[in-house]
Short mmCIF file of C-alpha atoms in Angstrom, two decimals:
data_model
loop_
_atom_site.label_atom_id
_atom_site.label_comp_id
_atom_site.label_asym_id
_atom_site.label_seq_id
_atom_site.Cartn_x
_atom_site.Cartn_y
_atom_site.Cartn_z
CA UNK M 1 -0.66 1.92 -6.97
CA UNK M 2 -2.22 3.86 -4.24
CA UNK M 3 -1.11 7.41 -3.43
CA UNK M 4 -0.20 7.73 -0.20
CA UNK M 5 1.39 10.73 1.45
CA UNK M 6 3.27 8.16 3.67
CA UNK M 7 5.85 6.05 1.86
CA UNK M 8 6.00 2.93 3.89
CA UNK M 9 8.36 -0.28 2.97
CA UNK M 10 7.36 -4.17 3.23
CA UNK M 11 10.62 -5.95 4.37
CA UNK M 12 11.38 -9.58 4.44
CA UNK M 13 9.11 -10.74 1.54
CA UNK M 14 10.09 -14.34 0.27
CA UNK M 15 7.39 -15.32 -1.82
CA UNK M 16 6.41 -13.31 -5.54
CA UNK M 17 2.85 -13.31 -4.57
CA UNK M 18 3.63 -10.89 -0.99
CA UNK M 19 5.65 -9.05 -3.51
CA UNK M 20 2.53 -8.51 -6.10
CA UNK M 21 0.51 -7.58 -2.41
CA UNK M 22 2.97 -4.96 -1.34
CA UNK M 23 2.98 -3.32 -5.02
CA UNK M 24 -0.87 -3.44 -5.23
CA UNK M 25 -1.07 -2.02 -1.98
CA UNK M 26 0.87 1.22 -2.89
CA UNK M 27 4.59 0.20 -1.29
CA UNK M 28 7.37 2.58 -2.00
CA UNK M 29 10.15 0.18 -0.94
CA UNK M 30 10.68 -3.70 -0.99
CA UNK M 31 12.84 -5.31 1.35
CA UNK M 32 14.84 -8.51 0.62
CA UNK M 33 16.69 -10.42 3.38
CA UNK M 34 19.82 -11.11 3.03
CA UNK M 35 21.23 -12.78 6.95
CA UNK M 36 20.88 -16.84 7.67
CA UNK M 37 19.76 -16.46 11.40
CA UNK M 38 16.09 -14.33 9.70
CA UNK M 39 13.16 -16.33 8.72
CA UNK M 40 12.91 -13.91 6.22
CA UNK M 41 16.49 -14.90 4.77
CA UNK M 42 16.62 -15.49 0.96
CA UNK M 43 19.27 -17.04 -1.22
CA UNK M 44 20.75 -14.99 -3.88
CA UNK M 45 19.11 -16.63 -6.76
CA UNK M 46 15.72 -17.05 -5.23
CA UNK M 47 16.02 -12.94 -4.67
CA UNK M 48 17.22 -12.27 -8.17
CA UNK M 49 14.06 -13.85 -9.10
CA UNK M 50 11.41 -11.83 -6.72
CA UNK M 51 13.41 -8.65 -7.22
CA UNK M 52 13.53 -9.36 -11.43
CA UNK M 53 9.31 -9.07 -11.01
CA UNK M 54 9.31 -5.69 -9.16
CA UNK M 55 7.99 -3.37 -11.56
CA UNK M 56 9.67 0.37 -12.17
CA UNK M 57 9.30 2.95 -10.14
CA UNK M 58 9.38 0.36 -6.57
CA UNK M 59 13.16 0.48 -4.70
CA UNK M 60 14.05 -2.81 -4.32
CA UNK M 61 16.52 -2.84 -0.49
CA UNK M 62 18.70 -5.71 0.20
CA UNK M 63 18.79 -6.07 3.78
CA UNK M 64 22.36 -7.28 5.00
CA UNK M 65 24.03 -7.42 9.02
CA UNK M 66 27.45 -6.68 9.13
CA UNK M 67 28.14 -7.91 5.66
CA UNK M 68 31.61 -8.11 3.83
CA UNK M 69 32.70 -6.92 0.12
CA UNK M 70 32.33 -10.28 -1.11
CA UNK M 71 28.96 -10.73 0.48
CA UNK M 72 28.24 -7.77 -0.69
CA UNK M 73 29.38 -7.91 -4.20
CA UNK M 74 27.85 -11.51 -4.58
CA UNK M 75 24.41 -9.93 -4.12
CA UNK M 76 24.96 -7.03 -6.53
CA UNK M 77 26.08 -9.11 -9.66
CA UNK M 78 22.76 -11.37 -9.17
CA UNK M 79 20.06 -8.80 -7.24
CA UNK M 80 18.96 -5.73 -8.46
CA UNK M 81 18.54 -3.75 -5.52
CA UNK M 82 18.80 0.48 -5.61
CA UNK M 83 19.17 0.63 -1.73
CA UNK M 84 21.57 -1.18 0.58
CA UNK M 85 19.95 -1.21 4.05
CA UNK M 86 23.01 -2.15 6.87
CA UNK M 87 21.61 -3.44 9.87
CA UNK M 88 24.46 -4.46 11.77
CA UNK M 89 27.03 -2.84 13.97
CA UNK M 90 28.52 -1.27 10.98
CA UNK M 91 30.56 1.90 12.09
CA UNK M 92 30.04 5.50 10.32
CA UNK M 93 33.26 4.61 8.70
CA UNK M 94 32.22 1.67 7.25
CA UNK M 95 29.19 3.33 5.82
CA UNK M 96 30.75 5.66 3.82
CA UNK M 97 32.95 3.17 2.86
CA UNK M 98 30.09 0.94 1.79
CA UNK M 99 28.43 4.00 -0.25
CA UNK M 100 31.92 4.98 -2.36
CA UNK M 101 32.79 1.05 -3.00
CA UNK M 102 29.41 -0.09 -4.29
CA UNK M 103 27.96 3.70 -5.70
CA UNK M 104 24.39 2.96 -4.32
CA UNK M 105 22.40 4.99 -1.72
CA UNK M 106 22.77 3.64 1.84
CA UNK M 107 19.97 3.24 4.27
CA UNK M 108 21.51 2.55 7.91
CA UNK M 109 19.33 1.03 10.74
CA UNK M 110 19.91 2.09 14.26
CA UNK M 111 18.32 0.65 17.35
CA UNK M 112 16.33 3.11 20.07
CA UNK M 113 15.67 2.47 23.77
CA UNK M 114 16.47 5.67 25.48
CA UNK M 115 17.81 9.26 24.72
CA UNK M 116 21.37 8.13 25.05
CA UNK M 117 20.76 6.34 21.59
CA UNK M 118 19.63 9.98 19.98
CA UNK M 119 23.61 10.57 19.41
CA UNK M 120 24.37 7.77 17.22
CA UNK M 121 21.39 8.74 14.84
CA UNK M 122 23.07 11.88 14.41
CA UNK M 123 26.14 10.11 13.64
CA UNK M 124 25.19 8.34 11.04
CA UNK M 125 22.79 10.98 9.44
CA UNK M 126 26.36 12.09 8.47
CA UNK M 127 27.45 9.28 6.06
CA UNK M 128 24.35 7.08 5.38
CA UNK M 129 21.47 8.30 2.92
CA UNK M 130 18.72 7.38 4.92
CA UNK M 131 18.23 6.37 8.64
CA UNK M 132 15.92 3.61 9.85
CA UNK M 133 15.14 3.96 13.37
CA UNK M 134 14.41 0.81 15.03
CA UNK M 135 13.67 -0.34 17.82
CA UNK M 136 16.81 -2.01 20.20
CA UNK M 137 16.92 -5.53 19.99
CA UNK M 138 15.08 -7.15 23.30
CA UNK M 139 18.22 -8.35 25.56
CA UNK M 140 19.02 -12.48 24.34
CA UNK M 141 17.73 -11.79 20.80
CA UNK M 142 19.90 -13.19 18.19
CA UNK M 143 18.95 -11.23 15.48
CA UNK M 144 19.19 -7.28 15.36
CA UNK M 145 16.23 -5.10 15.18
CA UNK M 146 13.34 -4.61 16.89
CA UNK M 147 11.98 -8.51 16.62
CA UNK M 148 8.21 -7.10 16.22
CA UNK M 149 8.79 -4.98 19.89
CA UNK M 150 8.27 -1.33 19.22
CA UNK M 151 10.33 1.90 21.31
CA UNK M 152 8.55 4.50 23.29
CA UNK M 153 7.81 7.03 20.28
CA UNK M 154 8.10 10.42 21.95
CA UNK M 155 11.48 9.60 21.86
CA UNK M 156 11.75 10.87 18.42
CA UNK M 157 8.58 13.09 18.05
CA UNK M 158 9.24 16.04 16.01
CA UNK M 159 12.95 15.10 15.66
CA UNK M 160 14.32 15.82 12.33
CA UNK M 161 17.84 14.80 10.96
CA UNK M 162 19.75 15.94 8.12
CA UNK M 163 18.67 12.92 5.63
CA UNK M 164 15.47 10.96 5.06
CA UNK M 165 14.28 8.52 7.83
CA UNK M 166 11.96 5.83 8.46
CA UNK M 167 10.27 4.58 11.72
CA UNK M 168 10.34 0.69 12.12
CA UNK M 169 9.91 -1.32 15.19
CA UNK M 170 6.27 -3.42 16.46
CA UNK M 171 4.34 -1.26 13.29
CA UNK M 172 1.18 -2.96 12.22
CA UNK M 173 -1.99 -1.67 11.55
CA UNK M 174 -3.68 -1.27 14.13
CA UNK M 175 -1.15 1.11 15.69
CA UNK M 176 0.94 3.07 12.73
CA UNK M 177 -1.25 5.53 12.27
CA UNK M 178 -0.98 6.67 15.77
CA UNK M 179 2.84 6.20 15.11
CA UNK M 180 2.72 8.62 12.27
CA UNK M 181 0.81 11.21 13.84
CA UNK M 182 2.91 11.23 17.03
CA UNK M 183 6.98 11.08 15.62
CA UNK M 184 5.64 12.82 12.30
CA UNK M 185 7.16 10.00 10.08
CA UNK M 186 7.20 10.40 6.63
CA UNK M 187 8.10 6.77 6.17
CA UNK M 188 7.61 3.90 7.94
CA UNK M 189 8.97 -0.10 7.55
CA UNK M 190 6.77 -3.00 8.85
CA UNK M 191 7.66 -6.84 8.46
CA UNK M 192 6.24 -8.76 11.12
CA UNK M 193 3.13 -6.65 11.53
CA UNK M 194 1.87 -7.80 8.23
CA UNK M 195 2.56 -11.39 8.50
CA UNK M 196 0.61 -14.97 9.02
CA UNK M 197 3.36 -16.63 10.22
CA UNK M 198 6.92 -15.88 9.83
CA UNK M 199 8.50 -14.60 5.98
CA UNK M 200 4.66 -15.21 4.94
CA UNK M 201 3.21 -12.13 4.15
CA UNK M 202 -0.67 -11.70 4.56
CA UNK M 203 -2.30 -9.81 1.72
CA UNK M 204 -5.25 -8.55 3.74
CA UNK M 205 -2.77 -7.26 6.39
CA UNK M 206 -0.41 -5.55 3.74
CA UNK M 207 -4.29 -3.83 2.42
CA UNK M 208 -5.08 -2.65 6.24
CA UNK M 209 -1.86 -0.99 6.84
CA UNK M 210 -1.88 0.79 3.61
CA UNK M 211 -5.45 2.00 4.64
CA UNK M 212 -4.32 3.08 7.54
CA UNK M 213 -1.69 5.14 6.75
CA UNK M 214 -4.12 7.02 3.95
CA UNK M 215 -6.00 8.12 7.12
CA UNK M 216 -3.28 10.00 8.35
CA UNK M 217 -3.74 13.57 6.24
CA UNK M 218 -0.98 15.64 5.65
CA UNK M 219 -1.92 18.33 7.48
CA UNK M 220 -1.69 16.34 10.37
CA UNK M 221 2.18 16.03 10.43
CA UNK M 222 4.74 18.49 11.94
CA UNK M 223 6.51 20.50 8.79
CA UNK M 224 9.83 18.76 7.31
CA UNK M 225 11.00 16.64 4.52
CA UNK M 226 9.16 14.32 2.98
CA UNK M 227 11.92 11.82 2.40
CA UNK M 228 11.02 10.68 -0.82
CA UNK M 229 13.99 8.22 -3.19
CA UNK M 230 12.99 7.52 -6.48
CA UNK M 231 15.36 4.03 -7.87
CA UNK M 232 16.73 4.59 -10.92
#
């Protein structure tokens, strides 16, 4: 794998050869699906089997909205994941009650469209592991996140909370580097931005947005953590 001083995740994979791209291109994080209304959803067993060829040393992050303990739990005995990424309207509360009932680390999305979202970030920097800050979904979406639409970035340059985080939203490769350089992410999450057509990942895209990212120098970011989980 690549070493990149930016640890980006590919989320919503659904096939074993986008999951082979992501790892040759140098991905710290893989993100499974895990919500019926995504193109990107999976079933459990067609999961265990992409996550079961993720080699060591790759976080594997089941991405649930809103889920229960059974949900939950019915992923867990089949998938192995090391991250739980909740990106629903779960509360702080149910966070933290997330992290002490299943013992793994907790990545919680939150949506951005204005300063007035700022506060919940620090809310959740509180309980959750890691942050992922997303873009708002557009208004009429049925699915949460930022649906390939990204937020006005200067919203969080420079910002730093008290855990990891990593910027998602519209990322693709023609425009994360510039999204790097201007929030000083240390990680970033793309999906859509790497894709051919929906859940179908495109290898050559997964390649340019790895080169793009090794572009970015270090020296070129603001000072701060660099955010970095290992799985175990």
């Amino acid at each position: 794998m690549t070493s990149l001083a930016i640890r980006f995740k590919i989320c919503g994979l659904t096939r074993a050869e986008d999951v082979a791209a992501a790892v040759s291109a140098g991905a710290a994080y893989l993100g499974f699906v895990f919500f019926p209304r995504s193109p990107r959803h999976l079933d459990i067993d067609r999961a265990a089997e992409l996550a079961l060829g993720v080699p060591p040393g790759v976080a594997k992050v089941a991405l649930t909205v809103d889920a229960d303990d059974a949900m939950l739990e019915a992923i867990l005995a089949r998938v192995p994941v090391d991250m739980l990424q909740l990106h629903g309207r779960e509360s702080p509360a149910r966070v933290a009650e997330i992290k002490a009932r299943f013992g793994l680390p907790v990545m919680k999305a939150v949506g951005v469209a204005d300063e007035d979202d700022l506060a919940h970030l620090d809310r959740y920097a509180g309980v959750a592991d890691q942050l992922l800050v997303d873009a708002k979904p557009p208004p009429g979406a049925d699915r949460p996140g930022g649906n390939a639409v990204a937020f006005d970035w200067r919203l969080v340059a420079g910002r730093r909370w008290a855990v990891p985080w990593m910027l998602a939203g519209g990322l693709t490769p023609d425009n994360v580097a510039e999204a790097v350089r201007l929030t000083g992410a240390r990680q970033v999450d793309v999906s859509s931005g790497v894709e051919s057509a929906p859940g179908i990942k495109d290898a050559a895209r997964i390649a340019e947005f790895a080169r793009a990212l090794g572009q970015v120098r270090r020296g070129a970011l603001p000072p701060g953590p660099p955010g970095v989980f290992s799985p175990r």
